mmCIF file of C-alpha atoms in Angstrom:
data_model
loop_
_atom_site.group_PDB
_atom_site.id
_atom_site.type_symbol
_atom_site.label_atom_id
_atom_site.label_comp_id
_atom_site.label_asym_id
_atom_site.label_seq_id
_atom_site.Cartn_x
_atom_site.Cartn_y
_atom_site.Cartn_z
ATOM 1 C CA ARG A 1 91.387 119.085 172.405
ATOM 2 C CA LEU A 2 91.296 121.585 169.478
ATOM 3 C CA PHE A 3 87.891 123.024 170.108
ATOM 4 C CA ASP A 4 85.914 124.182 173.135
ATOM 5 C CA THR A 5 82.610 123.490 171.282
ATOM 6 C CA LYS A 6 81.192 120.296 170.045
ATOM 7 C CA ILE A 7 81.515 119.941 166.184
ATOM 8 C CA GLY A 8 78.122 119.458 164.627
ATOM 9 C CA SER A 9 79.412 118.760 161.030
ATOM 10 C CA LEU A 10 82.494 118.331 159.103
ATOM 11 C CA LYS A 11 82.472 118.788 155.256
ATOM 12 C CA LEU A 12 85.451 118.209 152.962
ATOM 13 C CA MET A 13 85.746 121.174 150.431
ATOM 14 C CA TYR A 14 89.041 120.702 149.110
ATOM 15 C CA ARG A 15 91.535 117.817 148.710
ATOM 16 C CA ALA A 16 94.831 118.864 147.090
ATOM 17 C CA SER A 17 95.526 115.309 145.337
ATOM 18 C CA GLU A 18 91.913 115.335 143.676
ATOM 19 C CA ASN A 19 92.680 118.961 142.292
ATOM 20 C CA SER A 20 95.993 118.754 140.899
ATOM 21 C CA PHE A 21 97.305 120.621 144.064
ATOM 22 C CA SER A 22 95.888 123.612 142.226
ATOM 23 C CA ILE A 23 95.430 126.834 144.140
ATOM 24 C CA LYS A 24 93.029 128.157 141.611
ATOM 25 C CA GLU A 25 90.779 125.164 142.432
ATOM 26 C CA PHE A 26 91.119 125.839 146.011
ATOM 27 C CA HIS A 27 89.925 129.512 145.655
ATOM 28 C CA LYS A 28 87.095 128.316 143.207
ATOM 29 C CA LYS A 29 85.871 125.856 145.970
ATOM 30 C CA CYS A 30 86.683 127.542 149.284
ATOM 31 C CA ASP A 31 86.464 131.458 148.886
ATOM 32 C CA GLY A 32 83.688 133.003 150.832
ATOM 33 C CA GLN A 33 83.492 130.106 153.236
ATOM 34 C CA PRO A 34 83.900 131.017 156.920
ATOM 35 C CA GLY A 35 84.735 128.466 159.640
ATOM 36 C CA THR A 36 87.418 126.092 157.994
ATOM 37 C CA LEU A 37 89.973 123.603 158.993
ATOM 38 C CA LEU A 38 93.151 122.992 157.278
ATOM 39 C CA LEU A 39 94.960 119.489 157.545
ATOM 40 C CA VAL A 40 98.382 119.175 156.008
ATOM 41 C CA GLU A 41 100.798 116.224 155.824
ATOM 42 C CA THR A 42 104.328 117.354 154.943
ATOM 43 C CA GLU A 43 106.826 115.136 153.045
ATOM 44 C CA PHE A 44 108.416 114.346 156.495
ATOM 45 C CA GLY A 45 105.185 112.908 157.836
ATOM 46 C CA LYS A 46 104.375 115.742 160.090
ATOM 47 C CA ILE A 47 100.561 116.767 160.520
ATOM 48 C CA ILE A 48 100.149 120.311 160.888
ATOM 49 C CA GLY A 49 97.089 122.581 160.264
ATOM 50 C CA GLY A 50 94.958 125.497 161.446
ATOM 51 C CA TYR A 51 91.494 126.768 162.059
ATOM 52 C CA THR A 52 89.856 130.146 161.139
ATOM 53 C CA PRO A 53 86.413 131.573 161.417
ATOM 54 C CA ILE A 54 87.327 133.943 158.686
ATOM 55 C CA ALA A 55 86.508 133.366 155.058
ATOM 56 C CA TRP A 56 89.136 132.850 152.533
ATOM 57 C CA SER A 57 89.243 135.296 149.423
ATOM 58 C CA SER A 58 91.247 135.607 146.315
ATOM 59 C CA ALA A 59 89.924 139.099 145.502
ATOM 60 C CA LYS A 60 93.293 140.787 146.483
ATOM 61 C CA LYS A 61 96.400 140.346 148.445
ATOM 62 C CA GLN A 62 95.669 141.350 152.306
ATOM 63 C CA TRP A 63 95.851 140.274 155.736
ATOM 64 C CA ALA A 64 92.488 139.308 157.459
ATOM 65 C CA ALA A 65 92.153 140.177 161.268
ATOM 66 C CA ASP A 66 90.388 137.907 163.644
ATOM 67 C CA LYS A 67 89.330 140.138 166.619
ATOM 68 C CA SER A 68 87.535 136.947 168.063
ATOM 69 C CA LEU A 69 90.910 135.167 168.349
ATOM 70 C CA LYS A 70 89.293 131.991 167.600
ATOM 71 C CA SER A 71 92.009 131.238 164.862
ATOM 72 C CA PHE A 72 94.718 128.909 165.843
ATOM 73 C CA ILE A 73 97.198 126.470 164.384
ATOM 74 C CA PHE A 74 98.297 123.118 165.591
ATOM 75 C CA SER A 75 100.792 120.157 165.278
ATOM 76 C CA LEU A 76 99.344 116.564 165.694
ATOM 77 C CA ASN A 77 102.998 115.109 166.018
ATOM 78 C CA MET A 78 103.859 117.780 168.675
ATOM 79 C CA ARG A 79 100.463 117.466 170.296
ATOM 80 C CA GLU A 80 100.356 121.192 170.642
ATOM 81 C CA LYS A 81 97.755 124.017 169.688
ATOM 82 C CA PHE A 82 98.990 127.594 169.109
ATOM 83 C CA ASN A 83 96.694 130.156 169.743
ATOM 84 C CA LEU A 84 96.669 133.400 167.685
ATOM 85 C CA ASN A 85 98.739 136.215 169.227
ATOM 86 C CA LEU A 86 98.633 138.810 166.394
ATOM 87 C CA ALA A 87 94.868 139.355 165.752
ATOM 88 C CA GLN A 88 95.706 141.491 162.642
ATOM 89 C CA PHE A 89 97.549 138.770 161.082
ATOM 90 C CA ALA A 90 95.119 135.793 161.539
ATOM 91 C CA ILE A 91 95.164 134.744 157.803
ATOM 92 C CA ALA A 92 96.575 136.301 154.531
ATOM 93 C CA ASN A 93 94.466 136.234 151.383
ATOM 94 C CA ASN A 94 96.355 135.801 148.218
ATOM 95 C CA PRO A 95 94.970 134.726 144.910
ATOM 96 C CA ASP A 96 98.283 133.099 144.091
ATOM 97 C CA LYS A 97 98.640 131.073 147.269
ATOM 98 C CA GLY A 98 96.473 128.724 149.222
ATOM 99 C CA PRO A 99 95.768 128.910 152.842
ATOM 100 C CA ILE A 100 98.133 131.164 154.937
ATOM 101 C CA PHE A 101 97.904 131.316 158.573
ATOM 102 C CA GLY A 102 99.705 134.431 160.200
ATOM 103 C CA CYS A 103 102.885 135.874 159.007
ATOM 104 C CA CYS A 104 103.471 132.569 157.008
ATOM 105 C CA ASP A 105 103.282 130.432 160.359
ATOM 106 C CA ILE A 106 101.707 128.124 157.741
ATOM 107 C CA CYS A 107 101.797 129.207 153.814
ATOM 108 C CA ILE A 108 100.715 126.729 151.110
ATOM 109 C CA VAL A 109 101.848 127.460 147.685
ATOM 110 C CA ASP A 110 100.598 126.343 144.279
ATOM 111 C CA ASN A 111 101.618 122.859 143.192
ATOM 112 C CA SER A 112 102.732 122.075 146.730
ATOM 113 C CA ASN A 113 103.396 118.472 145.988
ATOM 114 C CA LYS A 114 106.246 119.787 143.675
ATOM 115 C CA GLU A 115 107.117 123.182 144.930
ATOM 116 C CA ARG A 116 108.028 123.814 148.648
ATOM 117 C CA SER A 117 105.580 125.342 150.997
ATOM 118 C CA ASN A 118 106.766 127.086 154.300
ATOM 119 C CA ALA A 119 106.106 127.632 157.905
ATOM 120 C CA GLU A 120 107.873 130.376 159.577
ATOM 121 C CA PHE A 121 106.678 129.005 162.872
ATOM 122 C CA PRO A 122 106.108 130.713 165.290
ATOM 123 C CA ILE A 123 105.281 134.173 164.548
ATOM 124 C CA SER A 124 101.635 135.177 164.768
ATOM 125 C CA TYR A 125 100.613 131.964 166.505
ATOM 126 C CA ASN A 126 102.366 130.640 169.607
ATOM 127 C CA ASN A 127 101.650 129.051 172.951
ATOM 128 C CA GLY A 128 104.665 130.662 174.702
ATOM 129 C CA LYS A 129 106.781 127.383 174.655
ATOM 130 C CA TYR A 130 108.627 128.001 171.485
ATOM 131 C CA ILE A 131 110.780 130.667 169.833
ATOM 132 C CA ARG A 132 111.693 130.728 166.031
ATOM 133 C CA SER A 133 114.648 128.519 165.801
ATOM 134 C CA PRO A 134 115.589 125.509 163.332
ATOM 135 C CA GLU A 135 114.757 123.168 166.360
ATOM 136 C CA SER A 136 111.043 124.773 166.389
ATOM 137 C CA SER A 137 110.811 124.500 162.457
ATOM 138 C CA PHE A 138 111.941 120.987 162.478
ATOM 139 C CA ALA A 139 109.504 119.813 165.167
ATOM 140 C CA PHE A 140 106.565 121.626 163.494
ATOM 141 C CA THR A 141 107.501 120.662 159.747
ATOM 142 C CA GLY A 142 110.248 118.220 159.800
ATOM 143 C CA HIS A 143 112.694 120.457 158.306
ATOM 144 C CA PRO A 144 115.113 122.945 160.137
ATOM 145 C CA LYS A 145 114.133 125.847 157.766
ATOM 146 C CA GLY A 146 110.350 125.008 157.840
ATOM 147 C CA GLN A 147 110.364 124.163 153.822
ATOM 148 C CA PHE A 148 108.589 121.117 152.692
ATOM 149 C CA LEU A 149 106.578 119.508 149.963
ATOM 150 C CA ILE A 150 103.175 118.409 150.726
ATOM 151 C CA LYS A 151 101.944 114.895 150.528
ATOM 152 C CA GLU A 152 98.288 115.973 150.911
ATOM 153 C CA TRP A 153 96.257 119.009 152.121
ATOM 154 C CA GLU A 154 92.632 119.175 152.779
ATOM 155 C CA LEU A 155 90.155 121.871 153.800
ATOM 156 C CA PHE A 156 87.035 121.185 155.775
ATOM 157 C CA LYS A 157 83.984 123.384 156.426
ATOM 158 C CA ILE A 158 83.182 123.087 160.155
ATOM 159 C CA ASP A 159 79.844 123.813 161.773
ATOM 160 C CA PHE A 160 79.329 123.865 165.534
ATOM 161 C CA GLU A 161 76.412 122.546 167.669
#
């Protein structure tokens, strides 16, 4: 179970394949929107993602803190949720990149179907079961160095009841 609260509505805001995997389009459609859920399918068939109550921004490169500690990342294949451990590094805003959770625990790049995104998992998010290693990266992304092309990624706006 990912959320403690019941989801009231889920609205697709951005689908990479419908927007040429463009980061510019991601920011155009998603900046300023708090409460979003990211879903990513790696080239290796791994489904990973994250949730943050913090709004995305392309105004400048900066970290965004989540003092509520409600941000998290997850792996459907591993059936694991990883809570935020470093509140000051919940997400990173960058006009040249897509969603970034933590200190690159998940980092989506422009043209991610042709350019490798990465996950330096676990750094800012962890559940205490994993250390940063090729085995952890492989389990999370399907690649021992956490580098992957993306088949599809989507960002949803979530409202809770």
